[in-house]
Amino acid sequence: MEHVPVLLHEAVAALAVRADGTYVDGTFGRGGHARAILAALGPRGRLVAIDRDPAAADAAARIDDPRFLFRRAWFSALDDVLDELDVPTVDGVLLDLGVSSPQLDDASRGFSYRFDGPLDMRMDTTRGESAAAFLSRADVRELTEVIRDYGEERFAPSIARAIAAARAIEPIATTRQLAGIVAKVVGGRTRGDWKQDPAARTFQALRIAVNRELDEVSAALPIITGRLVPGGRLAVISFHSLEDRRVKRFIAAASTPFGGDPRLARLPLRGRDLPAPPLVAIDGAIKAGADELAHNPRARSAVMRVAARTDAPLPADWPRGLPA
Ligand SMILES: C[S@@+](CC[C@H](N)C(=O)[O-])C[C@H]1O[C@@H](n2cnc3c(N)ncnc32)[C@H](O)[C@@H]1O
């Protein structure tokens, strides 16, 4: 299936694209947002796009535009990418987190319980541990933690034990095997979640773990902030509460003097003596409107948060003390 970009107009508006500005799309995917940013740029604007998926790199190679550059990288390596390109600062960065529709729909990538395929789930297929390798190595405690914390799955301990029992008989190598194991445990017990496949939460948990998705977001946000010009924009679209919570907390802390550190907040300082924070939050949670929801079911869980860089220097110990 084609990837239909979520919150497309809202994201370009959030970046407040200046015709001659330099922007970063940290999650190129199939380039829906990237093309819209290019359309808003003038002839002297630039867009640096990043994605860790080799298939996204192939799609990016088809964009023939002198204002566009692609680097295959993890977005937490933004400093390396920009240093290599000799780009010291940028006017805005967009992250549209999670997986793309082509990733989900390609059975050979192993992201989906809907198709049978090898249990891989890596966005960057050139490095790291596949979901199958993780399932064969992790002990029951680690499996439980991952499935509970990243899948918000209340049956995590039983699923972890079922995985351990199944792999003692044969390796869990395919999506169908895993979906079957989870379905046996969760089965008809998905009260209230009648629309969700019993394996959905476990698959989400493994995907987040294998791709270190939350660590990537936590690592990238302070790096992005450090690269923005005063007035430059950060816009992040999340698809589940675990990600959104991190983005929300980061923006809240980086928009508060001393990162909101409660000990420092008690210092007897007057308002004008407080250090100005590096970010200012813009609007609250931005969600898809009725029109978009009617056409794109993926938009249902999307939340965008936006912030602008102030002209205050970054604290010397940045980002120490900010929430992970
Ligand atoms: C939801 S899709 C983005 C879709 C894109 N905005 C579009 O309109 O086509 C997310 C993309 O980000 C990539 N991605 C996710 N986490 C990443 C990370 N930490 N570093 C680099 N790319 C990442 C995925 O490989 C995927 O292609």
mmCIF file of C-alpha atoms and ligand atoms in Angstrom:
data_model
loop_
_atom_site.group_PDB
_atom_site.id
_atom_site.type_symbol
_atom_site.label_atom_id
_atom_site.label_comp_id
_atom_site.label_asym_id
_atom_site.label_seq_id
_atom_site.Cartn_x
_atom_site.Cartn_y
_atom_site.Cartn_z
ATOM 1 C CA MET A 1 0.000 0.000 0.000
ATOM 2 C CA GLU A 2 1.138 3.568 -0.723
ATOM 3 C CA HIS A 3 2.200 5.478 2.352
ATOM 4 C CA VAL A 4 -0.355 8.225 2.988
ATOM 5 C CA PRO A 5 1.398 10.929 5.012
ATOM 6 C CA VAL A 6 -0.329 11.955 8.229
ATOM 7 C CA LEU A 7 -0.926 15.599 9.252
ATOM 8 C CA LEU A 8 0.746 16.714 6.014
ATOM 9 C CA HIS A 9 -0.442 20.338 5.880
ATOM 10 C CA GLU A 10 -0.229 20.715 9.631
ATOM 11 C CA ALA A 11 3.413 19.520 9.621
ATOM 12 C CA VAL A 12 4.498 21.921 6.874
ATOM 13 C CA ALA A 13 2.674 24.756 8.691
ATOM 14 C CA ALA A 14 4.345 23.743 11.977
ATOM 15 C CA LEU A 15 7.777 24.052 10.369
ATOM 16 C CA ALA A 16 6.853 27.608 9.248
ATOM 17 C CA VAL A 17 8.923 26.891 6.116
ATOM 18 C CA ARG A 18 10.992 29.859 4.934
ATOM 19 C CA ALA A 19 11.680 29.876 1.196
ATOM 20 C CA ASP A 20 15.465 29.952 1.577
ATOM 21 C CA GLY A 21 15.671 27.879 4.767
ATOM 22 C CA THR A 22 17.404 24.561 5.424
ATOM 23 C CA TYR A 23 15.192 21.799 6.794
ATOM 24 C CA VAL A 24 15.610 18.201 7.937
ATOM 25 C CA ASP A 25 13.099 15.400 7.461
ATOM 26 C CA GLY A 26 14.479 12.813 9.893
ATOM 27 C CA THR A 27 12.029 10.094 8.812
ATOM 28 C CA PHE A 28 11.863 10.205 5.011
ATOM 29 C CA GLY A 29 9.810 6.994 4.545
ATOM 30 C CA ARG A 30 8.398 7.396 1.052
ATOM 31 C CA GLY A 31 8.863 11.158 1.020
ATOM 32 C CA GLY A 32 5.291 12.393 1.461
ATOM 33 C CA HIS A 33 6.309 15.102 3.925
ATOM 34 C CA ALA A 34 9.621 15.685 2.136
ATOM 35 C CA ARG A 35 7.854 16.505 -1.140
ATOM 36 C CA ALA A 36 5.503 18.917 0.622
ATOM 37 C CA ILE A 37 8.459 20.670 2.280
ATOM 38 C CA LEU A 38 10.244 20.911 -1.092
ATOM 39 C CA ALA A 39 7.096 22.411 -2.602
ATOM 40 C CA ALA A 40 7.099 25.109 0.084
ATOM 41 C CA LEU A 41 10.803 25.920 -0.400
ATOM 42 C CA GLY A 42 12.144 28.413 -2.901
ATOM 43 C CA PRO A 43 15.036 27.786 -5.310
ATOM 44 C CA ARG A 44 17.628 28.528 -2.598
ATOM 45 C CA GLY A 45 16.063 26.340 0.095
ATOM 46 C CA ARG A 46 17.469 22.961 1.091
ATOM 47 C CA LEU A 47 16.065 19.739 2.502
ATOM 48 C CA VAL A 48 18.239 17.081 4.128
ATOM 49 C CA ALA A 49 16.313 13.820 4.442
ATOM 50 C CA ILE A 50 17.287 10.887 6.648
ATOM 51 C CA ASP A 51 15.958 7.351 7.040
ATOM 52 C CA ARG A 52 17.648 4.201 8.316
ATOM 53 C CA ASP A 53 15.738 1.876 5.998
ATOM 54 C CA PRO A 54 17.542 0.862 2.770
ATOM 55 C CA ALA A 55 14.146 0.731 0.990
ATOM 56 C CA ALA A 56 13.571 4.396 1.924
ATOM 57 C CA ALA A 57 17.008 5.177 0.492
ATOM 58 C CA ASP A 58 15.916 3.592 -2.812
ATOM 59 C CA ALA A 59 12.769 5.737 -2.830
ATOM 60 C CA ALA A 60 14.799 8.875 -2.064
ATOM 61 C CA ALA A 61 17.122 8.160 -4.984
ATOM 62 C CA ARG A 62 14.140 8.777 -7.268
ATOM 63 C CA ILE A 63 13.808 12.408 -6.141
ATOM 64 C CA ASP A 64 15.738 14.445 -8.644
ATOM 65 C CA ASP A 65 15.969 17.915 -7.120
ATOM 66 C CA PRO A 66 19.157 19.913 -6.527
ATOM 67 C CA ARG A 67 17.686 21.230 -3.240
ATOM 68 C CA PHE A 68 17.296 17.677 -1.868
ATOM 69 C CA LEU A 69 19.897 15.467 -0.192
ATOM 70 C CA PHE A 70 19.377 12.055 1.397
ATOM 71 C CA ARG A 71 21.537 10.236 3.931
ATOM 72 C CA ARG A 72 20.757 6.738 5.199
ATOM 73 C CA ALA A 73 21.289 7.062 8.946
ATOM 74 C CA TRP A 74 19.600 6.797 12.323
ATOM 75 C CA PHE A 75 18.177 10.209 13.189
ATOM 76 C CA SER A 76 20.051 10.229 16.517
ATOM 77 C CA ALA A 77 23.158 10.608 14.305
ATOM 78 C CA LEU A 78 21.916 14.003 13.064
ATOM 79 C CA ASP A 79 25.090 15.744 14.247
ATOM 80 C CA ASP A 80 27.261 13.421 12.137
ATOM 81 C CA VAL A 81 25.030 13.832 9.075
ATOM 82 C CA LEU A 82 25.001 17.644 9.299
ATOM 83 C CA ASP A 83 28.717 17.866 10.103
ATOM 84 C CA GLU A 84 29.517 15.763 7.064
ATOM 85 C CA LEU A 85 27.395 18.057 4.899
ATOM 86 C CA ASP A 86 28.919 21.159 6.498
ATOM 87 C CA VAL A 87 25.516 22.386 7.657
ATOM 88 C CA PRO A 88 25.988 23.987 11.103
ATOM 89 C CA THR A 89 22.372 24.947 11.833
ATOM 90 C CA VAL A 90 18.935 24.300 10.386
ATOM 91 C CA ASP A 91 15.581 26.112 10.330
ATOM 92 C CA GLY A 92 13.401 23.155 11.183
ATOM 93 C CA VAL A 93 13.322 19.412 11.777
ATOM 94 C CA LEU A 94 10.407 17.045 11.296
ATOM 95 C CA LEU A 95 10.152 13.547 12.795
ATOM 96 C CA ASP A 96 7.199 11.395 11.714
ATOM 97 C CA LEU A 97 7.843 8.432 13.975
ATOM 98 C CA GLY A 98 7.020 4.759 13.645
ATOM 99 C CA VAL A 99 6.754 2.510 10.615
ATOM 100 C CA SER A 100 5.631 3.309 7.087
ATOM 101 C CA SER A 101 2.860 1.448 5.269
ATOM 102 C CA PRO A 102 5.324 -0.172 2.797
ATOM 103 C CA GLN A 103 7.361 -1.491 5.734
ATOM 104 C CA LEU A 104 4.228 -2.997 7.310
ATOM 105 C CA ASP A 105 2.919 -4.396 4.035
ATOM 106 C CA ASP A 106 6.142 -6.101 2.930
ATOM 107 C CA ALA A 107 5.833 -9.622 4.363
ATOM 108 C CA SER A 108 9.584 -10.165 4.024
ATOM 109 C CA ARG A 109 10.221 -7.416 6.621
ATOM 110 C CA GLY A 110 8.328 -9.313 9.343
ATOM 111 C CA PHE A 111 6.602 -6.272 10.882
ATOM 112 C CA SER A 112 3.037 -7.512 10.564
ATOM 113 C CA TYR A 113 0.993 -10.299 12.107
ATOM 114 C CA ARG A 114 -1.261 -10.051 9.022
ATOM 115 C CA PHE A 115 1.250 -11.703 6.681
ATOM 116 C CA ASP A 116 3.530 -14.678 7.114
ATOM 117 C CA GLY A 117 7.201 -13.826 6.839
ATOM 118 C CA PRO A 118 10.541 -14.081 8.570
ATOM 119 C CA LEU A 119 10.438 -12.444 12.012
ATOM 120 C CA ASP A 120 12.879 -9.631 11.289
ATOM 121 C CA MET A 121 11.250 -6.240 12.169
ATOM 122 C CA ARG A 122 14.428 -4.196 11.734
ATOM 123 C CA MET A 123 13.993 -0.845 9.988
ATOM 124 C CA ASP A 124 17.735 -0.839 9.361
ATOM 125 C CA THR A 125 18.252 -4.292 7.869
ATOM 126 C CA THR A 126 22.012 -3.755 7.747
ATOM 127 C CA ARG A 127 22.626 -3.971 11.481
ATOM 128 C CA GLY A 128 21.309 -5.016 14.857
ATOM 129 C CA GLU A 129 19.373 -7.977 16.146
ATOM 130 C CA SER A 130 16.226 -9.251 14.411
ATOM 131 C CA ALA A 131 13.064 -9.970 16.400
ATOM 132 C CA ALA A 132 13.693 -13.721 15.910
ATOM 133 C CA ALA A 133 17.206 -13.385 17.374
ATOM 134 C CA PHE A 134 15.843 -11.367 20.294
ATOM 135 C CA LEU A 135 13.148 -13.995 20.989
ATOM 136 C CA SER A 136 15.720 -16.782 20.979
ATOM 137 C CA ARG A 137 18.079 -14.962 23.377
ATOM 138 C CA ALA A 138 15.999 -12.982 25.895
ATOM 139 C CA ASP A 139 15.116 -14.612 29.217
ATOM 140 C CA VAL A 140 11.521 -14.702 30.454
ATOM 141 C CA ARG A 141 12.059 -11.606 32.603
ATOM 142 C CA GLU A 142 13.320 -9.484 29.706
ATOM 143 C CA LEU A 143 10.564 -10.787 27.421
ATOM 144 C CA THR A 144 7.958 -9.906 30.043
ATOM 145 C CA GLU A 145 9.357 -6.409 30.520
ATOM 146 C CA VAL A 146 9.506 -5.651 26.805
ATOM 147 C CA ILE A 147 5.998 -6.960 26.103
ATOM 148 C CA ARG A 148 4.546 -5.234 29.173
ATOM 149 C CA ASP A 149 6.365 -1.892 28.887
ATOM 150 C CA TYR A 150 6.410 -1.378 25.115
ATOM 151 C CA GLY A 151 3.199 -3.231 24.282
ATOM 152 C CA GLU A 152 1.228 -2.148 27.361
ATOM 153 C CA GLU A 153 0.050 -5.774 27.291
ATOM 154 C CA ARG A 154 -1.498 -7.059 30.517
ATOM 155 C CA PHE A 155 -0.903 -10.699 29.575
ATOM 156 C CA ALA A 156 2.849 -10.102 29.158
ATOM 157 C CA PRO A 157 4.030 -12.672 31.755
ATOM 158 C CA SER A 158 1.913 -15.464 30.229
ATOM 159 C CA ILE A 159 2.994 -14.540 26.694
ATOM 160 C CA ALA A 160 6.664 -14.517 27.750
ATOM 161 C CA ARG A 161 6.320 -17.959 29.325
ATOM 162 C CA ALA A 162 4.532 -19.267 26.211
ATOM 163 C CA ILE A 163 7.362 -17.936 24.013
ATOM 164 C CA ALA A 164 9.948 -19.664 26.225
ATOM 165 C CA ALA A 165 8.005 -22.951 26.087
ATOM 166 C CA ALA A 166 7.570 -22.755 22.298
ATOM 167 C CA ARG A 167 11.213 -21.973 21.525
ATOM 168 C CA ALA A 168 12.307 -24.963 23.602
ATOM 169 C CA ILE A 169 10.598 -27.103 20.938
ATOM 170 C CA GLU A 170 11.626 -25.168 17.811
ATOM 171 C CA PRO A 171 13.004 -21.686 17.021
ATOM 172 C CA ILE A 172 10.364 -18.961 16.562
ATOM 173 C CA ALA A 173 11.347 -17.781 13.108
ATOM 174 C CA THR A 174 8.158 -16.482 11.462
ATOM 175 C CA THR A 175 5.446 -13.901 12.140
ATOM 176 C CA ARG A 176 2.760 -16.567 11.868
ATOM 177 C CA GLN A 177 4.434 -18.733 14.532
ATOM 178 C CA LEU A 178 4.628 -15.797 16.938
ATOM 179 C CA ALA A 179 1.081 -14.629 16.192
ATOM 180 C CA GLY A 180 -0.134 -18.187 16.873
ATOM 181 C CA ILE A 181 1.699 -18.434 20.202
ATOM 182 C CA VAL A 182 0.307 -15.086 21.374
ATOM 183 C CA ALA A 183 -3.217 -15.834 20.155
ATOM 184 C CA LYS A 184 -3.260 -19.042 22.204
ATOM 185 C CA VAL A 185 -2.473 -17.051 25.359
ATOM 186 C CA VAL A 186 -4.566 -13.941 24.719
ATOM 187 C CA GLY A 187 -7.225 -15.669 22.614
ATOM 188 C CA GLY A 188 -10.733 -14.514 23.472
ATOM 189 C CA ARG A 189 -9.421 -12.486 26.406
ATOM 190 C CA THR A 190 -9.135 -9.203 24.503
ATOM 191 C CA ARG A 191 -12.154 -7.722 26.271
ATOM 192 C CA GLY A 192 -12.784 -4.151 25.171
ATOM 193 C CA ASP A 193 -10.242 -4.465 22.353
ATOM 194 C CA TRP A 194 -12.514 -6.334 20.007
ATOM 195 C CA LYS A 195 -11.073 -4.689 16.930
ATOM 196 C CA GLN A 196 -7.460 -5.415 17.746
ATOM 197 C CA ASP A 197 -5.644 -8.593 16.733
ATOM 198 C CA PRO A 198 -4.532 -10.487 19.871
ATOM 199 C CA ALA A 199 -0.914 -10.256 18.664
ATOM 200 C CA ALA A 200 -0.967 -6.491 17.956
ATOM 201 C CA ARG A 201 0.461 -5.372 21.301
ATOM 202 C CA THR A 202 3.221 -7.990 21.322
ATOM 203 C CA PHE A 203 4.256 -7.110 17.763
ATOM 204 C CA GLN A 204 4.353 -3.394 18.637
ATOM 205 C CA ALA A 205 6.480 -4.174 21.711
ATOM 206 C CA LEU A 206 9.022 -6.228 19.772
ATOM 207 C CA ARG A 207 9.252 -3.619 17.013
ATOM 208 C CA ILE A 208 9.954 -0.860 19.525
ATOM 209 C CA ALA A 209 12.583 -2.978 21.276
ATOM 210 C CA VAL A 210 14.349 -4.228 18.139
ATOM 211 C CA ASN A 211 14.567 -0.720 16.671
ATOM 212 C CA ARG A 212 15.306 1.029 19.996
ATOM 213 C CA GLU A 213 12.572 3.439 19.041
ATOM 214 C CA LEU A 214 12.159 5.215 22.386
ATOM 215 C CA ASP A 215 15.912 5.572 22.951
ATOM 216 C CA GLU A 216 16.215 7.089 19.486
ATOM 217 C CA VAL A 217 13.595 9.731 20.259
ATOM 218 C CA SER A 218 15.156 10.581 23.627
ATOM 219 C CA ALA A 219 18.630 10.841 22.107
ATOM 220 C CA ALA A 220 17.548 12.888 19.109
ATOM 221 C CA LEU A 221 15.423 15.634 20.712
ATOM 222 C CA PRO A 222 18.275 17.458 22.517
ATOM 223 C CA ILE A 223 20.539 17.054 19.470
ATOM 224 C CA ILE A 224 17.896 18.577 17.191
ATOM 225 C CA THR A 225 17.368 21.452 19.636
ATOM 226 C CA GLY A 226 21.100 22.143 19.564
ATOM 227 C CA ARG A 227 21.057 22.463 15.758
ATOM 228 C CA LEU A 228 18.112 24.846 15.403
ATOM 229 C CA VAL A 229 18.582 28.542 14.633
ATOM 230 C CA PRO A 230 16.660 30.955 16.913
ATOM 231 C CA GLY A 231 13.064 30.702 15.738
ATOM 232 C CA GLY A 232 13.780 27.305 14.158
ATOM 233 C CA ARG A 233 11.055 24.678 14.543
ATOM 234 C CA LEU A 234 10.879 21.148 15.905
ATOM 235 C CA ALA A 235 7.803 19.107 14.911
ATOM 236 C CA VAL A 236 7.299 15.504 16.018
ATOM 237 C CA ILE A 237 4.436 13.210 15.035
ATOM 238 C CA SER A 238 3.942 10.208 17.344
ATOM 239 C CA PHE A 239 1.678 7.218 16.965
ATOM 240 C CA HIS A 240 1.504 5.883 20.496
ATOM 241 C CA SER A 241 1.459 7.301 23.975
ATOM 242 C CA LEU A 242 4.914 5.944 24.912
ATOM 243 C CA GLU A 243 6.541 8.127 22.249
ATOM 244 C CA ASP A 244 4.244 11.088 22.705
ATOM 245 C CA ARG A 245 4.883 11.134 26.451
ATOM 246 C CA ARG A 246 8.636 11.470 25.820
ATOM 247 C CA VAL A 247 8.178 14.259 23.290
ATOM 248 C CA LYS A 248 5.727 16.098 25.529
ATOM 249 C CA ARG A 249 7.971 15.856 28.603
ATOM 250 C CA PHE A 250 11.041 16.940 26.655
ATOM 251 C CA ILE A 251 9.329 20.019 25.216
ATOM 252 C CA ALA A 252 7.845 20.905 28.614
ATOM 253 C CA ALA A 253 11.234 20.640 30.338
ATOM 254 C CA ALA A 254 13.172 22.442 27.599
ATOM 255 C CA SER A 255 10.607 25.272 27.701
ATOM 256 C CA THR A 256 11.065 25.820 31.446
ATOM 257 C CA PRO A 257 13.972 27.581 33.204
ATOM 258 C CA PHE A 258 16.491 25.019 34.528
ATOM 259 C CA GLY A 259 14.669 22.278 32.594
ATOM 260 C CA GLY A 260 11.954 22.375 35.244
ATOM 261 C CA ASP A 261 14.361 20.916 37.825
ATOM 262 C CA PRO A 262 12.279 21.181 41.041
ATOM 263 C CA ARG A 263 15.374 21.829 43.235
ATOM 264 C CA LEU A 264 16.482 24.785 41.118
ATOM 265 C CA ALA A 265 12.927 26.067 40.802
ATOM 266 C CA ARG A 266 13.012 26.666 44.579
ATOM 267 C CA LEU A 267 15.988 29.057 44.312
ATOM 268 C CA PRO A 268 15.034 32.567 45.422
ATOM 269 C CA LEU A 269 15.311 34.066 41.929
ATOM 270 C CA ARG A 270 13.014 36.660 40.405
ATOM 271 C CA GLY A 271 11.437 35.969 37.004
ATOM 272 C CA ARG A 272 13.837 38.197 35.083
ATOM 273 C CA ASP A 273 16.875 36.547 36.736
ATOM 274 C CA LEU A 274 15.845 33.069 35.637
ATOM 275 C CA PRO A 275 17.743 31.701 32.636
ATOM 276 C CA ALA A 276 15.637 31.730 29.460
ATOM 277 C CA PRO A 277 14.874 28.173 28.304
ATOM 278 C CA PRO A 278 16.006 26.985 24.849
ATOM 279 C CA LEU A 279 12.551 26.091 23.510
ATOM 280 C CA VAL A 280 9.079 27.538 23.573
ATOM 281 C CA ALA A 281 6.148 25.156 23.076
ATOM 282 C CA ILE A 282 3.755 26.039 20.259
ATOM 283 C CA ASP A 283 0.113 24.942 20.567
ATOM 284 C CA GLY A 284 -0.641 21.714 22.389
ATOM 285 C CA ALA A 285 -1.279 18.291 20.934
ATOM 286 C CA ILE A 286 -2.213 18.671 17.248
ATOM 287 C CA LYS A 287 -4.463 15.910 15.901
ATOM 288 C CA ALA A 288 -5.966 15.026 12.543
ATOM 289 C CA GLY A 289 -9.239 16.677 11.593
ATOM 290 C CA ALA A 290 -12.413 14.850 10.586
ATOM 291 C CA ASP A 291 -11.565 15.011 6.881
ATOM 292 C CA GLU A 292 -8.217 13.314 7.269
ATOM 293 C CA LEU A 293 -9.634 10.757 9.709
ATOM 294 C CA ALA A 294 -12.230 9.789 7.118
ATOM 295 C CA HIS A 295 -9.539 9.040 4.531
ATOM 296 C CA ASN A 296 -6.580 7.750 6.520
ATOM 297 C CA PRO A 297 -7.164 5.337 9.413
ATOM 298 C CA ARG A 298 -3.475 5.680 10.478
ATOM 299 C CA ALA A 299 -4.216 9.288 11.414
ATOM 300 C CA ARG A 300 -6.419 8.176 14.308
ATOM 301 C CA SER A 301 -3.533 7.689 16.713
ATOM 302 C CA ALA A 302 -1.309 10.508 15.403
ATOM 303 C CA VAL A 303 -0.362 13.391 17.698
ATOM 304 C CA MET A 304 1.979 16.190 16.656
ATOM 305 C CA ARG A 305 3.883 18.430 19.074
ATOM 306 C CA VAL A 306 5.723 21.542 17.999
ATOM 307 C CA ALA A 307 8.299 23.833 19.587
ATOM 308 C CA ALA A 308 10.425 26.776 18.470
ATOM 309 C CA ARG A 309 14.019 27.474 19.454
ATOM 310 C CA THR A 310 14.487 30.671 21.454
ATOM 311 C CA ASP A 311 17.612 32.809 21.194
ATOM 312 C CA ALA A 312 18.800 31.664 24.642
ATOM 313 C CA PRO A 313 22.101 29.784 24.580
ATOM 314 C CA LEU A 314 21.935 26.099 25.489
ATOM 315 C CA PRO A 315 22.886 25.465 29.129
ATOM 316 C CA ALA A 316 26.551 24.439 29.460
ATOM 317 C CA ASP A 317 25.565 20.961 30.689
ATOM 318 C CA TRP A 318 22.844 20.448 28.036
ATOM 319 C CA PRO A 319 20.976 18.065 27.991
ATOM 320 C CA ARG A 320 21.820 16.914 31.530
ATOM 321 C CA GLY A 321 18.829 16.887 33.839
ATOM 322 C CA LEU A 322 16.242 16.713 31.074
ATOM 323 C CA PRO A 323 13.831 13.769 31.141
ATOM 324 C CA ALA A 324 14.983 10.690 29.183
HETATM 325 C C1 LIG B 1 5.955 6.912 9.480
HETATM 326 S S1 LIG B 1 7.284 6.666 8.402
HETATM 327 C C2 LIG B 1 7.572 8.256 7.702
HETATM 328 C C3 LIG B 1 6.757 8.519 6.496
HETATM 329 C C4 LIG B 1 7.109 9.807 5.779
HETATM 330 N N1 LIG B 1 6.885 10.976 6.579
HETATM 331 C C5 LIG B 1 6.340 9.898 4.476
HETATM 332 O O1 LIG B 1 5.539 10.843 4.312
HETATM 333 O O2 LIG B 1 6.519 9.053 3.602
HETATM 334 C C6 LIG B 1 8.660 6.529 9.466
HETATM 335 C C7 LIG B 1 9.980 6.314 8.759
HETATM 336 O O3 LIG B 1 11.003 6.676 9.669
HETATM 337 C C8 LIG B 1 12.039 5.748 9.634
HETATM 338 N N2 LIG B 1 12.630 5.744 10.971
HETATM 339 C C9 LIG B 1 12.026 5.431 12.133
HETATM 340 N N3 LIG B 1 12.873 5.590 13.144
HETATM 341 C C10 LIG B 1 14.039 6.037 12.615
HETATM 342 C C11 LIG B 1 15.301 6.404 13.179
HETATM 343 N N4 LIG B 1 15.521 6.316 14.492
HETATM 344 N N5 LIG B 1 16.261 6.842 12.346
HETATM 345 C C12 LIG B 1 16.041 6.928 11.007
HETATM 346 N N6 LIG B 1 14.879 6.579 10.425
HETATM 347 C C13 LIG B 1 13.881 6.144 11.226
HETATM 348 C C14 LIG B 1 11.388 4.434 9.265
HETATM 349 O O4 LIG B 1 12.325 3.588 8.616
HETATM 350 C C15 LIG B 1 10.269 4.888 8.335
HETATM 351 O O5 LIG B 1 10.683 4.857 7.005
#
